[in-house]
Short mmCIF file of C-alpha atoms and ligand atoms in Angstrom, two decimals:
data_model
loop_
_atom_site.label_atom_id
_atom_site.label_comp_id
_atom_site.label_asym_id
_atom_site.label_seq_id
_atom_site.Cartn_x
_atom_site.Cartn_y
_atom_site.Cartn_z
CA MET A 1 27.52 7.92 -26.71
CA LYS A 2 29.87 8.25 -23.75
CA GLU A 3 32.76 5.84 -23.46
CA HIS A 4 32.12 3.10 -20.91
CA SER A 5 34.16 -0.03 -21.17
CA PHE A 6 32.65 -3.39 -20.28
CA THR A 7 35.05 -3.50 -17.34
CA SER A 8 33.94 -0.19 -15.92
CA LEU A 9 30.28 -1.25 -16.02
CA HIS A 10 31.03 -4.43 -14.16
CA THR A 11 33.31 -2.90 -11.55
CA MET A 12 30.75 -0.15 -10.92
CA GLY A 13 33.26 2.63 -10.98
CA GLN A 14 35.50 0.96 -8.43
CA GLN A 15 39.25 0.96 -8.94
CA GLN A 16 40.22 -0.65 -12.19
CA ASP A 17 42.51 -3.21 -10.53
CA ARG A 18 39.44 -4.76 -8.88
CA ARG A 19 37.79 -7.75 -10.54
CA SER A 20 34.06 -7.82 -11.41
CA TRP A 21 31.61 -8.55 -8.64
CA ALA A 22 28.90 -11.18 -8.90
CA GLU A 23 25.83 -12.12 -6.92
CA PRO A 24 26.71 -14.28 -3.86
CA TYR A 25 24.09 -16.91 -4.77
CA LYS A 26 23.05 -19.11 -7.70
CA ILE A 27 19.64 -19.95 -9.16
CA LYS A 28 17.83 -23.14 -8.10
CA ALA A 29 14.28 -22.65 -9.40
CA VAL A 30 13.17 -20.55 -12.36
CA GLU A 31 9.88 -19.12 -13.54
CA PRO A 32 9.09 -18.50 -17.22
CA LEU A 33 8.54 -14.95 -18.46
CA HIS A 34 5.66 -13.87 -20.69
CA LEU A 35 6.46 -12.45 -24.09
CA THR A 36 3.77 -10.43 -25.87
CA THR A 37 3.44 -8.56 -29.19
CA ARG A 38 3.15 -4.80 -29.44
CA GLU A 39 -0.43 -5.24 -30.61
CA GLN A 40 -1.31 -7.32 -27.53
CA ARG A 41 0.33 -4.73 -25.30
CA GLY A 42 -1.56 -1.87 -26.93
CA LYS A 43 -4.83 -3.66 -26.20
CA ALA A 44 -3.82 -4.54 -22.63
CA LEU A 45 -2.77 -0.93 -21.95
CA ALA A 46 -6.07 0.50 -23.20
CA GLU A 47 -7.98 -2.04 -21.09
CA ALA A 48 -5.87 -1.03 -18.07
CA GLY A 49 -6.72 2.66 -18.56
CA TYR A 50 -3.02 3.48 -19.10
CA ASN A 51 -2.35 2.54 -15.47
CA THR A 52 0.35 -0.10 -15.02
CA PHE A 53 -1.22 -1.12 -11.68
CA LEU A 54 -4.25 -2.37 -13.63
CA LEU A 55 -2.31 -4.69 -15.97
CA PRO A 56 -2.63 -8.43 -15.31
CA SER A 57 0.86 -9.78 -14.62
CA ARG A 58 0.43 -12.37 -17.40
CA ASP A 59 0.70 -9.45 -19.85
CA VAL A 60 3.96 -8.22 -18.30
CA TYR A 61 7.46 -9.25 -19.43
CA ILE A 62 9.93 -7.75 -16.92
CA ASP A 63 8.08 -6.54 -13.86
CA LEU A 64 9.71 -3.47 -12.30
CA LEU A 65 6.49 -2.13 -10.79
CA THR A 66 7.85 -2.51 -7.29
CA ASP A 67 10.43 -4.20 -5.09
CA SER A 68 7.64 -4.83 -2.58
CA GLY A 69 6.91 -8.50 -1.95
CA THR A 70 8.36 -9.39 -5.36
CA ASN A 71 11.59 -10.85 -3.99
CA ALA A 72 13.02 -14.34 -4.51
CA MET A 73 13.40 -16.28 -1.26
CA SER A 74 16.42 -18.47 -0.58
CA ASP A 75 16.35 -22.25 -0.11
CA ARG A 76 16.77 -21.56 3.64
CA GLN A 77 13.67 -19.39 3.67
CA TRP A 78 11.64 -21.98 1.73
CA ALA A 79 12.80 -24.59 4.21
CA GLY A 80 11.72 -22.21 6.98
CA LEU A 81 8.17 -22.30 5.64
CA MET A 82 8.02 -25.95 6.70
CA LEU A 83 8.80 -24.86 10.24
CA GLY A 84 5.64 -22.76 10.32
CA ASP A 85 3.93 -23.07 13.68
CA GLU A 86 0.35 -22.13 12.82
CA ALA A 87 -0.87 -21.95 16.41
CA TYR A 88 -3.36 -19.13 16.82
CA ALA A 89 -1.54 -17.91 19.92
CA GLY A 90 2.14 -17.95 20.84
CA SER A 91 3.54 -19.25 17.54
CA GLU A 92 7.18 -20.30 17.80
CA ASN A 93 7.91 -18.25 14.68
CA PHE A 94 6.73 -15.06 16.38
CA TYR A 95 9.32 -15.50 19.11
CA HIS A 96 11.99 -16.14 16.49
CA LEU A 97 11.01 -12.95 14.64
CA GLU A 98 10.84 -10.94 17.87
CA GLU A 99 14.32 -12.07 18.86
CA THR A 100 15.69 -11.35 15.37
CA VAL A 101 14.27 -7.81 15.30
CA ARG A 102 15.61 -7.20 18.83
CA GLU A 103 19.08 -8.38 17.85
CA CYS A 104 19.33 -6.83 14.39
CA TYR A 105 17.43 -3.55 14.86
CA GLY A 106 17.68 -3.21 18.63
CA TYR A 107 14.02 -2.50 19.44
CA GLU A 108 12.54 -3.95 22.59
CA TYR A 109 8.91 -4.63 21.70
CA LEU A 110 7.45 -6.07 18.51
CA VAL A 111 3.89 -6.00 17.12
CA PRO A 112 3.56 -8.03 13.90
CA THR A 113 1.32 -6.71 11.11
CA HIS A 114 0.24 -7.98 7.69
CA GLN A 115 2.47 -5.37 5.98
CA GLY A 116 3.87 -1.86 6.41
CA ARG A 117 0.62 0.07 6.18
CA GLY A 118 -0.86 -2.08 8.94
CA ALA A 119 1.93 -0.84 11.22
CA GLU A 120 1.43 2.76 10.02
CA ASN A 121 -2.28 2.54 10.79
CA ILE A 122 -1.61 1.38 14.32
CA LEU A 123 1.22 3.82 15.07
CA SER A 124 -0.78 6.77 13.71
CA SER A 125 -3.87 5.76 15.72
CA VAL A 126 -1.83 5.42 18.91
CA LEU A 127 0.21 8.62 18.69
CA ILE A 128 -1.74 11.21 16.67
CA LYS A 129 -4.50 13.51 17.94
CA PRO A 130 -6.58 15.68 15.57
CA GLY A 131 -4.79 18.99 14.94
CA ASP A 132 -1.31 17.48 15.34
CA HIS A 133 1.59 17.96 12.92
CA VAL A 134 3.94 15.23 11.69
CA PRO A 135 7.24 16.22 10.06
CA GLY A 136 8.95 13.75 7.78
CA ASN A 137 11.81 13.51 5.27
CA MET A 138 9.43 13.56 2.29
CA TYR A 139 6.06 11.87 2.27
CA PHE A 140 5.29 8.27 1.47
CA THR A 141 1.80 7.58 0.09
CA THR A 142 0.41 5.16 2.69
CA THR A 143 2.35 6.69 5.60
CA ARG A 144 0.99 10.20 4.98
CA PHE A 145 -2.47 8.79 4.36
CA HIS A 146 -2.64 7.25 7.84
CA GLN A 147 -1.22 10.39 9.44
CA GLU A 148 -3.83 12.57 7.74
CA ARG A 149 -6.64 10.13 8.42
CA ASN A 150 -5.88 10.42 12.11
CA GLY A 151 -6.12 14.20 11.93
CA ALA A 152 -2.49 15.29 11.47
CA THR A 153 -0.96 17.63 8.91
CA PHE A 154 2.17 16.29 7.24
CA HIS A 155 5.18 18.61 6.79
CA ASP A 156 8.03 17.79 4.42
CA VAL A 157 11.31 18.68 6.17
CA ILE A 158 13.71 16.98 3.78
CA VAL A 159 16.73 18.91 2.43
CA ASP A 160 16.09 20.91 -0.78
CA GLU A 161 18.56 18.76 -2.74
CA ALA A 162 16.05 15.89 -2.55
CA HIS A 163 13.69 17.77 -4.85
CA ASP A 164 16.39 18.43 -7.44
CA THR A 165 16.96 15.55 -9.86
CA SER A 166 20.33 16.96 -10.94
CA SER A 167 21.87 17.48 -7.47
CA LEU A 168 24.60 14.95 -6.78
CA PHE A 169 24.41 15.40 -2.99
CA GLU A 170 25.22 12.03 -1.41
CA PHE A 171 22.64 12.12 1.38
CA LYS A 172 19.56 13.50 -0.30
CA GLY A 173 17.42 11.78 2.33
CA ASN A 174 18.69 14.07 5.11
CA VAL A 175 16.36 16.09 7.28
CA ASP A 176 16.79 19.87 7.00
CA LEU A 177 17.28 20.78 10.66
CA ASP A 178 16.27 24.41 10.10
CA LYS A 179 12.96 23.38 8.55
CA LEU A 180 12.33 21.04 11.48
CA GLN A 181 13.24 23.70 14.06
CA ARG A 182 11.01 26.25 12.33
CA LEU A 183 8.07 23.87 12.45
CA ILE A 184 8.62 23.17 16.14
CA ASP A 185 8.75 26.95 16.84
CA GLU A 186 5.65 27.54 14.77
CA VAL A 187 3.25 24.84 16.04
CA GLY A 188 4.84 23.92 19.39
CA ALA A 189 6.47 20.63 20.41
CA ASP A 190 3.28 19.44 22.12
CA LYS A 191 1.55 19.35 18.70
CA ILE A 192 4.23 17.08 17.20
CA PRO A 193 3.62 13.50 18.40
CA TYR A 194 6.70 12.20 16.57
CA VAL A 195 9.06 12.87 13.71
CA CYS A 196 8.74 10.29 10.93
CA VAL A 197 12.16 9.52 9.43
CA ALA A 198 12.42 7.24 6.41
CA ALA A 199 15.61 5.42 5.37
CA THR A 200 16.10 5.27 2.44
CA VAL A 201 13.62 7.83 1.08
CA ASN A 202 11.49 6.07 -1.49
CA MET A 203 9.81 9.07 -3.15
CA ALA A 204 13.13 10.93 -3.47
CA GLY A 205 14.57 8.03 -5.49
CA GLY A 206 15.72 5.64 -2.77
CA GLN A 207 18.11 8.26 -1.36
CA PRO A 208 19.92 7.68 1.94
CA ILE A 209 20.06 9.69 5.15
CA SER A 210 23.41 9.94 6.93
CA MET A 211 24.16 8.76 10.45
CA ALA A 212 25.35 12.26 11.39
CA ASN A 213 22.07 13.75 10.24
CA LEU A 214 19.92 11.29 12.17
CA ARG A 215 22.08 11.88 15.25
CA ALA A 216 21.53 15.63 14.86
CA VAL A 217 17.77 15.12 14.47
CA ARG A 218 17.89 13.08 17.66
CA GLU A 219 19.70 15.85 19.55
CA LEU A 220 17.25 18.47 18.31
CA THR A 221 14.07 16.51 19.05
CA ALA A 222 15.35 15.28 22.42
CA ARG A 223 15.58 18.93 23.55
CA HIS A 224 11.83 19.19 22.87
CA GLY A 225 10.83 15.75 24.10
CA ILE A 226 9.67 14.60 20.62
CA PRO A 227 10.13 10.90 19.75
CA ILE A 228 11.40 9.67 16.37
CA TYR A 229 9.78 6.78 14.54
CA LEU A 230 11.77 5.29 11.69
CA ASP A 231 10.27 3.94 8.51
CA ALA A 232 12.76 1.05 8.48
CA THR A 233 11.45 -0.48 5.24
CA ARG A 234 14.79 -0.10 3.42
CA ALA A 235 17.05 0.84 6.36
CA MET A 236 19.53 -1.94 5.53
CA GLU A 237 20.01 -0.48 2.04
CA ASN A 238 20.50 2.88 3.77
CA ALA A 239 23.21 1.27 5.91
CA LEU A 240 25.11 0.23 2.77
CA PHE A 241 25.27 3.85 1.57
CA ILE A 242 26.57 4.93 4.97
CA SER A 243 29.27 2.25 4.79
CA GLU A 244 30.30 3.58 1.36
CA ARG A 245 30.02 7.34 1.85
CA GLU A 246 30.21 8.48 5.46
CA ASP A 247 33.41 9.28 7.34
CA GLY A 248 33.82 7.06 10.37
CA TYR A 249 31.71 4.28 8.82
CA LEU A 250 33.60 3.44 5.62
CA GLY A 251 33.77 -0.33 5.19
CA LYS A 252 31.95 -1.05 8.46
CA PRO A 253 29.56 -4.04 8.41
CA ILE A 254 26.00 -2.95 7.61
CA ALA A 255 24.74 -4.95 10.60
CA GLU A 256 26.66 -2.65 12.96
CA ILE A 257 25.58 0.47 11.12
CA LEU A 258 21.92 -0.55 11.19
CA LYS A 259 21.97 -1.11 14.93
CA GLU A 260 23.54 2.27 15.67
CA PHE A 261 21.17 3.98 13.23
CA CYS A 262 18.09 2.54 14.93
CA SER A 263 19.47 3.48 18.35
CA TYR A 264 18.73 7.15 17.55
CA THR A 265 15.04 6.36 17.15
CA ASP A 266 12.26 5.22 19.49
CA GLY A 267 10.74 2.60 17.26
CA ALA A 268 9.92 1.74 13.66
CA THR A 269 7.24 0.81 11.20
CA MET A 270 8.31 -1.84 8.74
CA SER A 271 7.21 -3.21 5.43
CA GLY A 272 8.79 -6.65 5.59
CA LYS A 273 8.23 -6.97 1.85
CA LYS A 274 11.43 -5.04 1.02
CA ASP A 275 14.73 -5.37 2.95
CA PRO A 276 13.84 -8.76 4.55
CA ILE A 277 13.47 -10.45 1.10
CA VAL A 278 10.02 -11.96 1.63
CA ASN A 279 6.68 -11.70 -0.13
CA ILE A 280 4.44 -10.48 2.70
CA GLY A 281 4.59 -9.20 6.25
CA GLY A 282 5.47 -6.23 8.42
CA TRP A 283 5.79 -4.98 11.96
CA LEU A 284 5.73 -2.11 14.37
CA SER A 285 8.43 -1.96 16.98
CA THR A 286 9.07 0.39 19.86
CA ASN A 287 11.12 0.88 23.00
CA ASP A 288 8.20 2.63 24.70
CA ARG A 289 6.22 0.28 26.93
CA GLU A 290 3.08 2.46 26.84
CA VAL A 291 3.06 2.72 23.05
CA PHE A 292 3.58 -1.03 22.89
CA GLU A 293 0.65 -1.77 25.23
CA GLU A 294 -1.66 0.44 23.19
CA ALA A 295 -0.44 -0.97 19.85
CA ARG A 296 -0.79 -4.53 21.07
CA ASN A 297 -4.34 -3.68 21.99
CA LEU A 298 -5.18 -2.23 18.57
CA VAL A 299 -3.50 -4.96 16.55
CA VAL A 300 -6.15 -7.47 17.58
CA VAL A 301 -8.81 -5.17 16.09
CA TYR A 302 -7.18 -4.57 12.70
CA GLU A 303 -4.66 -7.32 12.02
CA GLY A 304 -4.91 -10.41 14.20
CA LEU A 305 -3.64 -11.64 17.55
CA HIS A 306 -0.49 -9.91 18.83
CA THR A 307 1.62 -12.99 18.07
CA TYR A 308 0.75 -13.18 14.37
CA GLY A 309 -0.71 -9.80 13.30
CA GLY A 310 -2.06 -11.02 9.97
CA MET A 311 0.89 -13.22 9.03
CA ALA A 312 1.00 -17.00 8.88
CA GLY A 313 3.57 -18.54 11.22
CA ARG A 314 5.57 -19.68 8.18
CA ASP A 315 5.74 -16.12 6.86
CA MET A 316 7.16 -14.88 10.16
CA GLU A 317 9.79 -17.61 9.95
CA ALA A 318 10.75 -16.66 6.39
CA MET A 319 11.07 -13.03 7.46
CA ALA A 320 13.26 -13.84 10.45
CA ILE A 321 15.61 -15.78 8.16
CA GLY A 322 15.46 -13.11 5.45
CA ILE A 323 16.46 -10.33 7.85
CA ARG A 324 19.73 -12.13 8.63
CA GLU A 325 20.38 -12.92 4.96
CA ALA A 326 19.87 -9.28 3.97
CA LEU A 327 22.40 -8.14 6.57
CA ASN A 328 25.15 -9.90 4.62
CA ASP A 329 27.46 -7.25 3.14
CA ASP A 330 28.14 -9.12 -0.09
CA TYR A 331 24.45 -9.63 -0.72
CA MET A 332 23.70 -5.95 -0.12
CA LYS A 333 26.52 -4.81 -2.40
CA SER A 334 25.18 -6.96 -5.21
CA ARG A 335 21.61 -5.80 -4.58
CA VAL A 336 22.48 -2.11 -4.90
CA GLY A 337 25.19 -2.93 -7.48
CA GLN A 338 22.55 -4.25 -9.85
CA VAL A 339 20.59 -1.01 -9.59
CA ARG A 340 23.78 0.95 -10.31
CA TYR A 341 24.55 -1.27 -13.30
CA LEU A 342 21.25 -0.23 -14.87
CA GLY A 343 22.03 3.40 -14.02
CA LEU A 344 25.41 3.25 -15.75
CA LEU A 345 23.83 1.81 -18.89
CA LEU A 346 21.30 4.66 -19.00
CA GLU A 347 23.94 7.27 -18.32
CA GLN A 348 25.76 6.28 -21.50
CA TRP A 349 22.80 7.57 -23.50
CA ASP A 350 22.28 10.74 -21.44
CA ILE A 351 18.87 9.55 -20.30
CA PRO A 352 17.53 11.88 -17.57
CA PHE A 353 17.12 10.15 -14.21
CA VAL A 354 17.63 10.90 -10.51
CA LYS A 355 21.26 10.88 -9.44
CA PRO A 356 23.08 9.63 -7.52
CA VAL A 357 21.44 6.24 -8.11
CA GLY A 358 19.40 5.17 -5.07
CA GLY A 359 19.03 1.82 -3.37
CA HIS A 360 16.02 0.12 -4.91
CA GLY A 361 15.52 1.47 -8.39
CA ILE A 362 16.16 3.96 -11.14
CA PHE A 363 13.83 6.95 -11.19
CA LEU A 364 13.44 8.36 -14.70
CA ASP A 365 12.82 12.09 -14.92
CA ALA A 366 9.65 12.33 -17.01
CA ARG A 367 10.00 16.13 -17.31
CA GLY A 368 13.31 15.49 -19.11
CA PHE A 369 11.58 13.08 -21.51
CA TYR A 370 8.51 15.20 -22.22
CA PRO A 371 9.27 18.89 -21.68
CA HIS A 372 6.35 19.67 -24.02
CA LEU A 373 3.81 18.25 -21.52
CA ASP A 374 2.27 20.13 -18.61
CA GLN A 375 2.40 18.31 -15.26
CA GLU A 376 -1.41 18.05 -15.31
CA GLN A 377 -1.09 16.01 -18.52
CA PHE A 378 0.58 13.32 -16.40
CA PRO A 379 3.94 12.93 -18.17
CA ALA A 380 5.26 10.22 -15.81
CA GLN A 381 2.05 8.20 -16.13
CA MET A 382 2.48 8.39 -19.91
CA LEU A 383 6.16 7.43 -19.81
CA ALA A 384 5.33 4.30 -17.79
CA ALA A 385 2.67 3.46 -20.41
CA GLN A 386 5.11 4.01 -23.30
CA LEU A 387 7.73 1.76 -21.72
CA TYR A 388 5.17 -0.99 -21.35
CA LEU A 389 4.04 -0.54 -24.93
CA ASP A 390 7.61 -0.71 -26.21
CA SER A 391 8.71 -3.89 -24.48
CA GLY A 392 6.27 -5.17 -21.86
CA ILE A 393 8.37 -3.76 -19.02
CA ARG A 394 6.19 -2.60 -16.16
CA SER A 395 7.20 0.45 -14.12
CA MET A 396 5.34 2.87 -11.85
CA GLU A 397 4.42 6.56 -11.86
CA ARG A 398 5.86 8.56 -8.95
CA GLY A 399 4.71 12.08 -9.73
CA ILE A 400 1.53 14.13 -9.65
CA VAL A 401 -0.80 11.09 -9.69
CA SER A 402 0.94 9.49 -6.68
CA ALA A 403 1.04 12.82 -4.84
CA GLY A 404 -2.79 13.02 -4.80
CA ARG A 405 -4.80 16.05 -3.72
CA ASP A 406 -4.53 18.52 -0.84
CA THR A 407 -7.04 17.34 1.78
CA VAL A 408 -8.13 20.96 2.50
CA THR A 409 -8.23 22.67 -0.93
CA GLY A 410 -8.90 19.58 -3.05
CA GLU A 411 -6.27 20.76 -5.57
CA HIS A 412 -3.65 18.41 -7.03
CA HIS A 413 -0.39 18.42 -5.08
CA HIS A 414 2.28 19.45 -7.61
CA PRO A 415 5.45 17.59 -6.59
CA LYS A 416 8.72 18.90 -8.03
CA LEU A 417 9.61 15.33 -8.90
CA GLU A 418 7.71 13.84 -11.82
CA LEU A 419 9.27 10.39 -12.01
CA VAL A 420 8.89 6.87 -13.33
CA ARG A 421 10.32 4.23 -11.06
CA LEU A 422 12.08 1.17 -12.44
CA THR A 423 12.14 -0.84 -9.23
CA ILE A 424 14.41 -3.84 -9.00
CA PRO A 425 13.06 -6.86 -7.09
CA ARG A 426 15.66 -8.61 -4.93
CA ARG A 427 17.46 -11.67 -6.36
CA VAL A 428 14.94 -11.98 -9.24
CA TYR A 429 16.41 -10.60 -12.48
CA THR A 430 19.84 -10.94 -14.11
CA GLN A 431 22.15 -8.35 -15.61
CA ALA A 432 20.91 -9.44 -19.05
CA HIS A 433 17.42 -8.35 -18.03
CA MET A 434 18.90 -4.99 -17.05
CA ASP A 435 20.40 -4.67 -20.56
CA VAL A 436 16.98 -5.27 -22.10
CA VAL A 437 15.40 -2.69 -19.77
CA ALA A 438 18.03 -0.07 -20.62
CA GLU A 439 17.51 -0.58 -24.36
CA SER A 440 13.76 -0.17 -24.03
CA VAL A 441 14.16 3.04 -22.02
CA LYS A 442 16.45 4.33 -24.77
CA ALA A 443 13.86 3.49 -27.43
CA CYS A 444 11.26 5.53 -25.49
CA PHE A 445 13.75 8.37 -25.11
CA ASP A 446 14.42 8.40 -28.87
CA GLN A 447 10.68 8.60 -29.59
CA ARG A 448 9.93 11.22 -26.92
CA ALA A 449 9.06 14.19 -29.15
CA SER A 450 5.76 12.89 -30.51
CA VAL A 451 4.24 11.55 -27.31
CA PRO A 452 0.91 13.12 -26.20
CA GLY A 453 -0.24 13.67 -22.61
CA LEU A 454 -3.06 11.92 -20.78
CA ALA A 455 -6.43 12.91 -19.34
CA MET A 456 -7.66 11.26 -16.12
CA THR A 457 -11.03 9.62 -16.75
CA TYR A 458 -11.56 8.00 -13.35
CA GLU A 459 -10.18 9.09 -10.01
CA PRO A 460 -10.59 7.06 -6.81
CA LYS A 461 -10.88 8.97 -3.55
CA TYR A 462 -7.94 7.40 -1.70
CA LEU A 463 -4.41 6.59 -2.97
CA ARG A 464 -5.63 7.27 -6.49
CA PHE A 465 -2.50 6.06 -8.30
CA PHE A 466 -3.44 2.44 -7.65
CA GLN A 467 -6.73 2.50 -9.57
CA ALA A 468 -7.04 5.74 -11.59
CA ARG A 469 -7.76 5.45 -15.33
CA PHE A 470 -6.48 7.60 -18.20
CA GLU A 471 -6.84 8.21 -21.93
CA PRO A 472 -4.34 9.76 -24.35
CA LEU A 473 -5.09 13.38 -25.28
CA PRO A 474 -5.71 14.03 -28.98
CA THR A 475 -2.53 14.98 -30.82
N1 F0G B 1 7.06 2.83 3.67
C1 F0G B 1 7.77 2.82 2.54
C2 F0G B 1 9.03 3.62 2.45
C3 F0G B 1 7.34 2.04 1.46
O1 F0G B 1 8.07 2.01 0.36
C4 F0G B 1 6.15 1.27 1.58
C5 F0G B 1 5.65 0.49 0.46
C6 F0G B 1 5.44 1.34 2.79
C7 F0G B 1 5.92 2.13 3.80
C8 F0G B 1 4.15 0.61 2.97
O2 F0G B 1 4.39 -0.73 3.11
O3 F0G B 1 3.32 -1.78 1.10
O4 F0G B 1 4.01 -3.14 3.06
O5 F0G B 1 2.06 -1.63 3.21
N2 F0G B 1 6.06 0.63 -0.70
C9 F0G B 1 5.67 -0.12 -1.86
C10 F0G B 1 6.38 0.44 -3.05
C11 F0G B 1 4.22 -0.28 -2.05
O6 F0G B 1 6.09 -0.02 -4.17
O7 F0G B 1 7.25 1.29 -2.91
P1 F0G B 1 3.38 -1.89 2.59
#
């Protein structure tokens, strides 16, 4: 075991003369957790077809499935719910949200949606024509789905380091400008309706993109008249990394960084369930009046009127408040600090995971756990199952199952990354929970040699990872 003093874990590698950090809030309401026996978990896992998405939450102890909509709201946000103006049209809370997004992100026009994929559906329908090509810094499941459904081909233009779990590059979310230029030369700028830039990059392990890189993407695409749409889901977490790592931005408030970052893009899709610390909601924003008109027209078909878009008035209020709370530097440091704390614990035991640690979770490298398994035996799916079996901790596969099939050949995509994501909800768990998680991961690592692979017994047509079922292969 490597030497890590208690102090170094709590100061997160900062200078030793610094004191420990702590969360800038205290707990006012609590919710009991569910403890189960190994026997109960074995039964629940078999019933769920070895897919953690199919487990009832009553059978889960520490739920690290996702940081999406699983956040704890503040007393201010709960109070905001009482200010919900549930008018069908022109809710007061819509105007509050619109003004907040304009001030914090800088976009002119706002179309509310029920969550991120609602915004992706509308943006893809508005901008994409069949035969188009959409470059992006790695795919995200629902984002690529909507692009492909509208007739586009997705092209991954992220830097190579993003696909390498051992690379310590600090901005693994960056766009590779040569890859982007090559695509433009190959298919022509008129076939690229927009570049889709995500910050941070979820599938790469919550890795950030630098300000300099986004600025360079802006310069390149501007020469060809191609707009940039940001997936702003975790852009505030991205801003923290910039404030810690990028020359010219060190120590700058994340609110300032976010605003400059967004200024290099033409609009954004947003899953409000992440950065804004709420349980539901999303939006599409743009500076382009024509795109806005079209999107505002479509939102009434798929989501709801253009002043609620599938959200209750109270939910829009909670999001507006949450956006400002999340832009607090101390909050954001503690949010990402908790993820790093878990990473440091795992590092002590040489557990393989994606480094540097990203913004919203730890991504275990399932190939490092189970080198004896072929990727088509679903090693990450099995690791998530083993972790649940060991302790009741729920995580998520982010490997070959999530990657799905090629829409043309029907073959599995074979992503380089075969990962299990331990996603940390915002303001929900304590450091003691992180200790328990780390110990369970270690137990799975110690037992890794004898673990068999899985066979897929049921495969849904779309976004299969949500509902697919599996069985262990005979040993
Ligand atoms: N973009 C990114 C980067 C996401 O992480 C998500 C959702 C979406 C878009 C879609 O947003 O769920 O509100 O419709 N990610 C969740 C996750 C599901 O667990 O990572 P949504």
